Amino acid sequence: MSEAWRPTAALDTLIKRADLLGRTRAFFRDRDIVEVQTSTLDQYGVTDVAIENVEVAGYGYLQTSPEYQMKRLLAAGMPSCYQIGPVFRAGEVGRWHNTEFTMLEWYELDVTLEQLMANVAALVDYLVGPQRVLTKTVQALLKDAFDLDPHKSDEKRCLAIANKEGLQDAHDLYEALDFLVGTAVSKLGAERVFLTEYPKYQAALARTVHRGNVEVALRFELVIDGLEIANGYDELRDALEFHRRCDYDNARREQLGLPVKPIDPNFEAAMAYGLPNCCGVAVGLDRLFALALGKSALQDVTAFGTRVQ
């Protein structure tokens, strides 16, 4: 008889995971940050080129994160809040990827991005153990790894470097740069690093500012032992700019042969009504728990994760 019915993680690991979930909630309870719960299935998905929703025929899309609905709550007057729950992304399967995974999404009102980074570092220290965290710009990351400037890159040279590193048939400069950032991140080694000042084209839903003569996104990623753990923004609050970015995403989708997505009118209306000044972050909890428990794959900390040989 097949043993495929058995959990992928050991039962004692799942019990330790339950304790980590309880400790995570205690972290927010001690800071008076409200837990909320939003839908995992909605009529609309996201336009982001790097993320693909799982579509449920006749019903809509499984959500890639609770971001849109949580921001609708914030626009309606919800105080600082967080959510822990399942999210879904098509085509993401591997040692550190599952189509379904557990995300911690967290928004704080009237804080700076640096304050949120400090709070994220405090959560990681609390769950995994204390360690110094470095801060590095994406420009410095790519300069050290490939002698590239993401703000002034030569497309031909960038494509050639990406091809040498293993990316086949990149469509454009942006796809190659995204790949090279991920490649450089995987080589950071056994340390904790906040990456900051992403190129403006990688702003997603973050605000942008000028640093000297270049425009950068006010966002960060936390990398631990070469693994991306958290992605945070100083949140965009301009509804017109949100619509412009969605149009840009859909133009790229069309160029790349991906399905064009309708813009979520409910989220757009919430943006137009007024999102409060806030910063937010998404944390891959399965990855963070794997680090806390000394495991080397998502299947080792999830009850029924994708079995990877």
XYZ file of C-alpha atoms in Angstrom:
309
model
C 0.000 0.000 0.000
C 1.232 3.510 -0.822
C 2.536 5.639 2.041
C 1.695 8.868 0.193
C -1.186 9.520 2.611
C 1.207 10.248 5.461
C 2.158 13.816 6.489
C 5.310 15.194 4.911
C 6.434 16.665 8.257
C 7.100 14.695 11.426
C 4.344 15.022 14.017
C 6.710 16.410 16.658
C 7.695 19.108 14.146
C 4.033 20.001 13.576
C 3.559 20.322 17.345
C 6.562 22.683 17.486
C 5.068 24.593 14.541
C 1.862 25.065 16.529
C 3.918 26.577 19.354
C 5.599 28.958 16.885
C 2.181 30.049 15.597
C 1.108 30.762 19.177
C 4.279 32.746 19.835
C 3.743 34.741 16.637
C 0.258 35.735 17.759
C 1.617 36.629 21.211
C 4.159 38.952 19.559
C 1.341 40.967 17.988
C -0.940 40.768 21.024
C 1.815 42.345 23.136
C 1.955 45.227 20.633
C -1.833 45.747 20.426
C -1.889 44.856 16.730
C -5.278 43.418 15.741
C -5.632 40.019 14.052
C -8.007 40.049 11.068
C -9.281 37.441 8.627
C -10.132 38.087 4.979
C -11.244 35.888 2.072
C -8.914 33.448 0.297
C -11.236 33.440 -2.742
C -12.231 36.652 -4.506
C -13.634 37.759 -7.867
C -10.390 39.590 -8.751
C -6.710 38.712 -8.867
C -3.570 40.834 -9.278
C -1.913 42.303 -12.353
C 1.672 41.840 -11.043
C 3.708 40.166 -13.812
C 5.829 38.180 -11.328
C 2.820 36.570 -9.615
C 0.106 34.334 -11.075
C -3.200 33.633 -9.350
C -4.779 30.189 -9.231
C -8.112 30.631 -11.010
C -11.243 28.850 -9.771
C -13.622 28.610 -12.722
C -16.925 30.319 -12.052
C -15.790 31.819 -8.745
C -12.712 33.989 -9.337
C -9.193 33.641 -7.961
C -7.509 32.191 -4.923
C -5.641 35.123 -3.414
C -1.870 35.471 -3.744
C -1.863 37.543 -0.547
C -4.470 39.272 1.639
C -2.988 42.665 0.704
C -5.903 44.176 -1.211
C -8.567 43.174 1.300
C -6.489 44.190 4.335
C -5.863 47.598 2.793
C -9.614 47.925 2.233
C -10.006 47.361 5.987
C -7.381 50.037 6.692
C -9.160 52.501 4.398
C -12.374 51.783 6.340
C -10.656 52.681 9.625
C -9.072 49.461 10.923
C -6.046 50.124 13.192
C -2.675 48.401 12.755
C -3.421 44.770 11.939
C -2.037 41.419 10.833
C -3.277 38.185 9.299
C -1.931 34.621 9.233
C -3.378 32.324 6.609
C -3.032 30.345 3.385
C -2.230 32.041 0.072
C -1.864 30.545 -3.399
C 0.454 31.139 -6.353
C 0.335 29.168 -9.589
C 3.487 27.501 -10.876
C 5.494 27.772 -7.645
C 6.667 24.304 -6.608
C 10.061 23.330 -5.219
C 12.164 22.945 -2.107
C 11.188 26.409 -0.859
C 7.960 26.858 -2.860
C 4.470 25.412 -2.603
C 1.423 26.448 -4.617
C -0.263 26.942 -1.223
C 1.743 28.390 1.640
C 1.252 30.310 4.882
C 1.710 34.071 4.840
C 1.897 36.595 7.637
C 0.676 39.945 6.285
C 1.144 42.893 8.639
C 0.389 46.635 8.458
C 1.330 49.367 10.917
C -0.032 52.902 10.807
C 2.185 55.988 11.039
C 5.543 54.209 11.114
C 8.554 54.649 8.879
C 9.902 51.842 6.736
C 12.959 51.711 9.007
C 10.739 51.261 12.069
C 8.889 48.407 10.388
C 12.217 46.798 9.452
C 13.263 46.964 13.108
C 9.966 45.335 14.130
C 10.422 42.564 11.544
C 13.948 41.956 12.863
C 12.491 41.763 16.396
C 9.969 39.112 15.288
C 12.718 37.044 13.659
C 14.910 37.344 16.764
C 11.935 36.234 18.881
C 11.163 33.161 16.757
C 14.570 32.093 15.398
C 17.067 33.652 17.800
C 18.984 36.946 17.840
C 21.524 37.804 15.156
C 22.894 41.030 13.689
C 21.108 42.219 10.539
C 22.954 44.026 7.765
C 21.372 46.537 5.370
C 22.385 46.662 1.707
C 20.943 48.468 -1.302
C 20.021 46.517 -4.429
C 22.485 48.714 -6.293
C 25.312 47.547 -3.977
C 24.106 43.922 -4.210
C 24.317 43.849 -8.028
C 27.510 45.875 -8.092
C 29.243 43.350 -5.816
C 27.844 40.280 -7.582
C 27.932 41.270 -11.261
C 29.387 44.796 -11.530
C 25.943 46.017 -12.648
C 24.010 49.183 -11.806
C 20.261 48.353 -11.831
C 19.419 52.034 -12.357
C 21.650 52.440 -15.445
C 21.967 48.950 -16.906
C 22.927 48.163 -20.480
C 20.267 45.722 -21.685
C 22.568 43.674 -23.937
C 25.193 43.211 -21.219
C 22.589 42.443 -18.575
C 20.924 39.802 -20.765
C 24.312 38.222 -21.451
C 25.138 37.988 -17.737
C 21.704 36.544 -16.938
C 22.126 33.954 -19.691
C 25.533 32.989 -18.301
C 23.961 32.582 -14.849
C 21.316 30.224 -16.213
C 18.357 32.286 -17.421
C 17.324 31.147 -20.889
C 15.382 33.306 -23.350
C 14.829 36.368 -21.159
C 12.303 38.691 -22.778
C 13.741 42.018 -21.643
C 16.049 43.924 -19.317
C 13.609 43.841 -16.411
C 13.207 40.061 -16.495
C 16.994 39.661 -16.573
C 17.513 42.077 -13.671
C 14.857 40.327 -11.578
C 16.632 37.029 -12.168
C 20.038 38.475 -11.291
C 18.725 39.989 -8.044
C 17.395 36.560 -7.053
C 20.683 34.927 -8.042
C 22.721 37.439 -6.038
C 20.409 36.979 -3.032
C 20.995 33.210 -3.062
C 24.737 33.865 -2.789
C 24.581 36.125 0.262
C 25.543 33.278 2.607
C 24.745 32.607 6.251
C 23.685 36.078 7.359
C 20.601 38.257 7.734
C 20.347 41.110 5.251
C 17.750 43.787 4.561
C 17.848 44.742 0.878
C 16.622 48.271 0.223
C 16.188 50.900 -2.517
C 14.895 48.703 -5.314
C 14.740 50.129 -8.856
C 11.518 52.050 -9.509
C 10.226 49.397 -11.939
C 10.187 46.959 -8.983
C 8.101 49.282 -6.811
C 4.931 47.127 -7.063
C 2.710 48.928 -4.493
C 5.486 50.838 -2.737
C 6.037 54.593 -2.885
C 9.061 55.881 -4.774
C 11.473 58.718 -3.984
C 14.532 60.232 -5.610
C 17.958 59.403 -4.214
C 20.272 61.798 -5.979
C 19.539 61.457 -9.692
C 17.763 58.077 -9.536
C 14.246 57.096 -8.458
C 14.045 54.168 -6.046
C 11.236 52.163 -4.478
C 10.685 52.480 -0.727
C 10.607 48.751 -0.127
C 12.761 46.098 1.503
C 13.308 42.374 1.478
C 14.707 40.395 4.383
C 17.053 37.609 3.342
C 18.231 34.975 5.826
C 20.873 32.433 4.815
C 20.263 33.314 1.154
C 16.503 32.733 1.470
C 13.921 35.494 0.931
C 11.739 35.707 4.042
C 9.897 39.039 4.018
C 8.923 41.779 1.563
C 7.882 45.185 2.899
C 6.655 48.515 1.491
C 6.135 52.101 2.469
C 2.665 51.779 0.998
C 1.525 53.615 -2.127
C -1.569 55.742 -1.416
C -2.068 57.406 -4.818
C -5.035 55.792 -6.615
C -4.119 57.270 -10.007
C -0.563 55.937 -9.730
C -1.953 52.525 -8.716
C -4.060 52.459 -11.892
C -1.078 53.530 -14.004
C 1.057 50.716 -12.569
C -1.681 48.165 -13.243
C -1.912 49.354 -16.852
C 1.870 49.001 -17.133
C 1.689 45.474 -15.668
C -0.969 44.465 -18.173
C 1.031 45.894 -21.065
C 3.984 43.745 -19.979
C 1.679 40.744 -19.542
C 0.522 41.142 -23.106
C 4.126 41.459 -24.281
C 5.123 38.301 -22.366
C 2.131 36.245 -23.534
C 0.513 36.203 -20.061
C -3.208 36.714 -19.449
C -4.249 40.333 -18.972
C -5.987 40.855 -15.601
C -8.850 43.219 -14.769
C -8.031 45.832 -12.144
C -9.816 45.123 -8.847
C -12.465 47.908 -8.675
C -13.097 47.417 -4.956
C -9.451 47.930 -4.085
C -9.194 50.854 -6.479
C -12.215 52.470 -4.812
C -10.622 51.982 -1.381
C -7.432 53.633 -2.656
C -9.465 56.556 -4.007
C -11.336 56.872 -0.679
C -8.000 57.089 1.133
C -5.475 54.603 2.469
C -3.917 55.888 5.715
C -0.194 56.477 6.073
C 1.186 52.988 6.704
C 3.931 50.484 6.031
C 3.305 46.797 5.444
C 5.167 43.531 5.095
C 4.474 39.980 3.911
C 6.405 37.213 5.694
C 6.725 33.647 4.406
C 5.948 31.883 7.684
C 6.660 28.354 6.441
C 10.179 29.444 5.480
C 10.700 31.278 8.756
C 9.479 28.281 10.764
C 11.785 25.989 8.787
C 14.734 28.177 9.797
C 13.555 28.245 13.422
C 13.304 24.433 13.507
C 16.496 23.712 11.553
C 14.691 22.218 8.543
C 15.794 22.445 4.910
C 12.525 22.406 2.913
C 8.901 23.510 3.221
C 7.700 19.898 3.179
C 9.521 19.366 6.476
C 7.367 21.941 8.321
C 3.986 21.597 6.560
C 1.500 18.796 7.177
C 1.029 17.925 3.510
C 3.593 19.883 1.539
C 4.714 19.080 -1.975
C 7.152 16.176 -1.811
C 10.428 17.241 -3.417
C 13.066 14.639 -4.152
